[in-house]
Coordinates of N, CA, C and O in Angstrom, one line a residue:
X30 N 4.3 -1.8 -17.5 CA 5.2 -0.8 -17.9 C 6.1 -1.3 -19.0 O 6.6 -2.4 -19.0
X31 N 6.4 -0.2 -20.1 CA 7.1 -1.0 -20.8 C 9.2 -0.5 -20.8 O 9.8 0.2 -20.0
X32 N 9.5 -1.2 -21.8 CA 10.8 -1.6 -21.4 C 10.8 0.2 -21.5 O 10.8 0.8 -20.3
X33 N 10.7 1.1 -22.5 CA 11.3 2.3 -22.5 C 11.0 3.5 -21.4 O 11.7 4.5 -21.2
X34 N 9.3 3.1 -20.4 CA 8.9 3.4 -19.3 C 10.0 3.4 -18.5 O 10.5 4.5 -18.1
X35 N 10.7 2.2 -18.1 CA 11.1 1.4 -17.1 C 12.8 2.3 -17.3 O 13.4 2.7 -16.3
X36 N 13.1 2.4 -18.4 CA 14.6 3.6 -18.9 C 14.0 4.7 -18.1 O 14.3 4.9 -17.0
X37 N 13.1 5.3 -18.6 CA 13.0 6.5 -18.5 C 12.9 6.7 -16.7 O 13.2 7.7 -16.0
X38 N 12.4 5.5 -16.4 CA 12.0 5.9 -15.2 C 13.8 5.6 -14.0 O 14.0 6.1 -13.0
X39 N 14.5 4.7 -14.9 CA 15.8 4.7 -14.0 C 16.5 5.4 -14.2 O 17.3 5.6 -13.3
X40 N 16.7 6.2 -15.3 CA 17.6 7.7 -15.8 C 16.9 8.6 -14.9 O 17.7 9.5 -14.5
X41 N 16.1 8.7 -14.5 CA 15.4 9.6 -13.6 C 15.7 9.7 -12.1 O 15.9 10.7 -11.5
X42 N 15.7 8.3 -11.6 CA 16.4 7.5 -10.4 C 17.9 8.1 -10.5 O 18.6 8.6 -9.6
X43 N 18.3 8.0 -11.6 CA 19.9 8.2 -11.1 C 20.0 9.7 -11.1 O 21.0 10.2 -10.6
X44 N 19.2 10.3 -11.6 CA 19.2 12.4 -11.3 C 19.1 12.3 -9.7 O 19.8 12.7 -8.8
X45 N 17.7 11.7 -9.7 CA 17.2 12.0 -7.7 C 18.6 11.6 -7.7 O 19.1 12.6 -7.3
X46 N 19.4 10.8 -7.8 CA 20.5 10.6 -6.7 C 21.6 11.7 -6.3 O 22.1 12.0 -5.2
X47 N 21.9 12.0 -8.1 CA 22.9 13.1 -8.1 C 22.0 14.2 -6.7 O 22.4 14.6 -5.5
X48 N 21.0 14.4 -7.5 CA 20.9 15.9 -6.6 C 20.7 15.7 -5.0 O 21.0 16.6 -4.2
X49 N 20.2 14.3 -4.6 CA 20.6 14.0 -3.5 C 22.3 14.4 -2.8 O 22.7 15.0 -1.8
X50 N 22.6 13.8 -3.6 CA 24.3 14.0 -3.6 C 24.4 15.5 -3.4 O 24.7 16.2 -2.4
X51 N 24.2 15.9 -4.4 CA 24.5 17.4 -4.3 C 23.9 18.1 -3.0 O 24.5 19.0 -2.5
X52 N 22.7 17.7 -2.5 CA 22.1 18.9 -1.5 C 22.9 18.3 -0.1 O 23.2 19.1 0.8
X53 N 23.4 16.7 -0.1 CA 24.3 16.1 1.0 C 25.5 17.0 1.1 O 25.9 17.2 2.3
X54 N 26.0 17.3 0.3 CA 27.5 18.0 -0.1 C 27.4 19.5 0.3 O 28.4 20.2 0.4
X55 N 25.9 20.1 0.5 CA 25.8 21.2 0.9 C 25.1 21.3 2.4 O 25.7 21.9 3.2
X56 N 23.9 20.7 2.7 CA 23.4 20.4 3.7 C 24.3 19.6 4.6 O 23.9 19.9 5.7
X57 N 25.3 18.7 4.8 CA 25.6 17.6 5.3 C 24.7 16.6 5.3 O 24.1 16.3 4.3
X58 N 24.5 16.0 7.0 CA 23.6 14.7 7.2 C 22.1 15.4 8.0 O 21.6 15.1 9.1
X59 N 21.9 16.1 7.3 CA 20.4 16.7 8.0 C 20.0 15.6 8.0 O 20.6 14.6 7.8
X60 N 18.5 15.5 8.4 CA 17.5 14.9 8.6 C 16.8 14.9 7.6 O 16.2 13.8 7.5
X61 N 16.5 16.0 6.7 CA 15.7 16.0 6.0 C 16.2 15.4 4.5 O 15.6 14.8 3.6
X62 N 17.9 16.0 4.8 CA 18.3 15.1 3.7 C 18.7 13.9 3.5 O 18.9 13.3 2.4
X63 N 18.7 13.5 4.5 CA 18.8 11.1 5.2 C 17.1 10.6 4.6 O 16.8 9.5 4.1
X64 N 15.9 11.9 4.9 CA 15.2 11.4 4.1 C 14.9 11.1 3.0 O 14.6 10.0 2.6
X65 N 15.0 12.1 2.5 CA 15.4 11.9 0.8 C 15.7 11.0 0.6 O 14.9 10.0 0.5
X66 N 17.3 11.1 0.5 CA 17.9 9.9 0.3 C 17.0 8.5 0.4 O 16.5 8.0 -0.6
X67 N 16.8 8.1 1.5 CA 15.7 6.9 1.5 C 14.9 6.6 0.9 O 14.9 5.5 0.4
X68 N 13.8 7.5 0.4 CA 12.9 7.7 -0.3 C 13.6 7.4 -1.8 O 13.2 6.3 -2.3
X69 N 14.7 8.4 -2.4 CA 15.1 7.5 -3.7 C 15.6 5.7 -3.9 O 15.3 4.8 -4.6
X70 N 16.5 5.9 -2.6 CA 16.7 4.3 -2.4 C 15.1 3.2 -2.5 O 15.1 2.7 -3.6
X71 N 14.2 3.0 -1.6 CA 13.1 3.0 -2.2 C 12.9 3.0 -3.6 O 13.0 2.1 -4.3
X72 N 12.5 4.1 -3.8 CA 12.1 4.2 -5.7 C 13.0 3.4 -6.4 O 12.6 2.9 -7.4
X73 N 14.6 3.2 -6.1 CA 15.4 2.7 -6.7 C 14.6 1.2 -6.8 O 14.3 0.8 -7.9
X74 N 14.3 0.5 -5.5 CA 14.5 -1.0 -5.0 C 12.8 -1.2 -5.6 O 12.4 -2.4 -5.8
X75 N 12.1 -0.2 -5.8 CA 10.6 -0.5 -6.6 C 10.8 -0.9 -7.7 O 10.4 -1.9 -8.3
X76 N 11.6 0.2 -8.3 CA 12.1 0.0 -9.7 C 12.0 -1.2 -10.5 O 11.3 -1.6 -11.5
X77 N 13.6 -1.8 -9.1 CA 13.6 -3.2 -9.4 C 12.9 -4.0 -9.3 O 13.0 -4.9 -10.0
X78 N 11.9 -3.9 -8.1 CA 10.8 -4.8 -8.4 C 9.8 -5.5 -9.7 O 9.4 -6.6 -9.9
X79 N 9.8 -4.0 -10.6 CA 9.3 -3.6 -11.3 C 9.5 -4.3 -12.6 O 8.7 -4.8 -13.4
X80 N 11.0 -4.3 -12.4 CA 11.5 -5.4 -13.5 C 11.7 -6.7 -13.3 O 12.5 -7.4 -14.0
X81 N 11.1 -7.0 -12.5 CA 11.4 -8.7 -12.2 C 9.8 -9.4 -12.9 O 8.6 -8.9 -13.0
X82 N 10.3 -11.0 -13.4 CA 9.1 -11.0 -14.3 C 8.3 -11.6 -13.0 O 7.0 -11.4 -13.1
X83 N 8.6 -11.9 -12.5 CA 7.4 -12.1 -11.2 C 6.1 -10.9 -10.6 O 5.4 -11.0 -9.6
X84 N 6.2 -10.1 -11.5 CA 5.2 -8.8 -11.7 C 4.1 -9.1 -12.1 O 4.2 -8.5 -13.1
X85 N 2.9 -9.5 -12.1 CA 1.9 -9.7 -13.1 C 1.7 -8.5 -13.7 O 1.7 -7.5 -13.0
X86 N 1.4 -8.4 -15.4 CA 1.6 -6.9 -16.2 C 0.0 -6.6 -15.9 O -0.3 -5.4 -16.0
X87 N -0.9 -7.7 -15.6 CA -2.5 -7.3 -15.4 C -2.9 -8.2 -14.6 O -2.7 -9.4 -14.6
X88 N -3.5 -7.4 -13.6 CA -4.4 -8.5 -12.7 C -5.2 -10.1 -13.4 O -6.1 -10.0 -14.3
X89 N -4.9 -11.0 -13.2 CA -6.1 -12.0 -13.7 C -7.8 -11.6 -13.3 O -8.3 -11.1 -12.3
X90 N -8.5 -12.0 -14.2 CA -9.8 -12.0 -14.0 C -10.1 -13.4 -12.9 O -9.6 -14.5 -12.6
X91 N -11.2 -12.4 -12.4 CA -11.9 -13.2 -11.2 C -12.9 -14.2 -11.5 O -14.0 -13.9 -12.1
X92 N -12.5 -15.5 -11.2 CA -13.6 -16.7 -11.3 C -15.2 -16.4 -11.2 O -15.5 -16.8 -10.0
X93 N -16.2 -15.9 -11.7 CA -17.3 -15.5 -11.1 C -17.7 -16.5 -10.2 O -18.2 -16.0 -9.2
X94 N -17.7 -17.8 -10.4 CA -18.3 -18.6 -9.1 C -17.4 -18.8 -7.8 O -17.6 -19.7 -6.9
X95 N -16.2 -17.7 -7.7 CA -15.8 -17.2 -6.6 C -16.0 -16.3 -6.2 O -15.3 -15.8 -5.2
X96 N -17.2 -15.5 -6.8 CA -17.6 -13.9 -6.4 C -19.1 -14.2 -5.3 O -20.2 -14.6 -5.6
X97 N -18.4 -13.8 -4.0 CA -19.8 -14.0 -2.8 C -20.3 -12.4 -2.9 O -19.8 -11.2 -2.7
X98 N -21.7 -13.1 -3.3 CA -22.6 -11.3 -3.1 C -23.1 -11.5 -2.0 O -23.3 -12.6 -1.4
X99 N -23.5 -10.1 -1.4 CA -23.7 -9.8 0.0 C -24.8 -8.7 -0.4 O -24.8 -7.7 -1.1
X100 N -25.6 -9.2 0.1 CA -27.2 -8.4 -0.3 C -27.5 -7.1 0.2 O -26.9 -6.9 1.2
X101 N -28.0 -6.5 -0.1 CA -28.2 -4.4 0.6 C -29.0 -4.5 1.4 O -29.3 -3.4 2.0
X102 N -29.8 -5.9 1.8 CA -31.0 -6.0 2.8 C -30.6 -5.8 4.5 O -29.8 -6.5 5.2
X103 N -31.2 -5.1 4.8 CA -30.4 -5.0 6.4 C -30.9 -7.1 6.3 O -31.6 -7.9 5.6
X104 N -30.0 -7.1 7.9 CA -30.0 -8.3 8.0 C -31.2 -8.6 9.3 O -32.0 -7.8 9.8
X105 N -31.0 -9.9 9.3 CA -31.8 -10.3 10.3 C -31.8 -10.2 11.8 O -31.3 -11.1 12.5
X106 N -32.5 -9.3 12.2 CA -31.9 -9.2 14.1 C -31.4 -10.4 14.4 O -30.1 -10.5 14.3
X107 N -32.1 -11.4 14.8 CA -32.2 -12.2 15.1 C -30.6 -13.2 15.2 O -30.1 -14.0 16.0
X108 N -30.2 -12.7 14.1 CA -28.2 -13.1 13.7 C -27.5 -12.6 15.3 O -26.6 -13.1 15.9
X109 N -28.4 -11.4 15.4 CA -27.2 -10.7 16.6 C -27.8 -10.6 17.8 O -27.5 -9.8 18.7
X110 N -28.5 -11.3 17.9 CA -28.9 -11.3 19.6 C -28.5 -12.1 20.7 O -28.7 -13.3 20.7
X111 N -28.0 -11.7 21.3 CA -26.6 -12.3 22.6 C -25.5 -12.0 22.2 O -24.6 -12.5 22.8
X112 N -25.1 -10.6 20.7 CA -23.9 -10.8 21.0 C -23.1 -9.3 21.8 O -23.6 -8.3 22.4
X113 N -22.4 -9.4 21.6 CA -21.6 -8.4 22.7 C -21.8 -6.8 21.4 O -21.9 -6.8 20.2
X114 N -21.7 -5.8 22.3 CA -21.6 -4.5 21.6 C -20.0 -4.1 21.6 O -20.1 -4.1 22.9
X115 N -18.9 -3.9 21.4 CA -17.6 -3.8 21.7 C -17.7 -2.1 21.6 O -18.3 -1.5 20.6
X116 N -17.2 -1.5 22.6 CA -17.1 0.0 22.7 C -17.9 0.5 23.5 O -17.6 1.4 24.3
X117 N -19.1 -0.2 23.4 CA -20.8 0.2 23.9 C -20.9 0.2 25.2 O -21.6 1.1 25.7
X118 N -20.4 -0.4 25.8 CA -20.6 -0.7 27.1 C -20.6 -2.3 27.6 O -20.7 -2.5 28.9
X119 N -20.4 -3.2 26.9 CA -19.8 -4.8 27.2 C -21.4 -5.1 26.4 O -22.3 -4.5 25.8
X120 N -21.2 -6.7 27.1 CA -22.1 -7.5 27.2 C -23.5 -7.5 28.7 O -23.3 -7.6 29.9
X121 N -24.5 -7.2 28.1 CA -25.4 -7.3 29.3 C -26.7 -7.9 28.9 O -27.4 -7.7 28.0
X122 N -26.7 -8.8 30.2 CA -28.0 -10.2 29.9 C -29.5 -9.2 30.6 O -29.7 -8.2 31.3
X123 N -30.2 -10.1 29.6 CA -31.4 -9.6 30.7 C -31.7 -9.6 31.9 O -31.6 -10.7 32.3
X124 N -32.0 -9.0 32.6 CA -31.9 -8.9 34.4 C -33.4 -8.8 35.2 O -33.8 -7.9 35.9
X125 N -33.9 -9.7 34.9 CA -35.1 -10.3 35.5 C -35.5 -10.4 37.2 O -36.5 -10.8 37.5

């Protein structure tokens, strides 16, 4: 985001507030208006997140020889035999 994003976007922040204010002054402490309110608070405290340089402005690229592929082949039964079904009905051995 850049610096004039980041204006535009807290001149904006300080309207939600007014009108917050304003619908408080008419509504009282509804509920719906304690929401609000929160919600800008929030946006306010993203904001600032926003501007802290502890942001990264772009994800880093990913190491390719940290990229594990996982094949489209069903797998091998053989991986899952003895293990439990969860939901299914438990675990049950063969009953000879």
């Amino acid at each position: 985001m850049t610096t004039t994003e980041l204006a535009e976007l807290r001149r904006t922040i300080r309207q939600l507030k007014q009108c917050v204010g304003a619908l408080r002054s008419r509504y009282g402490d509804a509920s719906a208006v304690r929401r609000l309110a929160n919600d800008v608070d929030r946006l306010d405290i993203d904001a600032s997140d926003l501007e802290q340089p502890s942001v990264p402005v772009q994800p880093k690229p990913l190491d390719p020889s940290a990229v594990v592929k996982i094949p489209d082949g069903p797998y091998d039964p053989a991986l899952w035999q003895g293990a439990d079904d969860e939901g299914v009905g438990g675990y049950h051995r063969d009953q000879r």
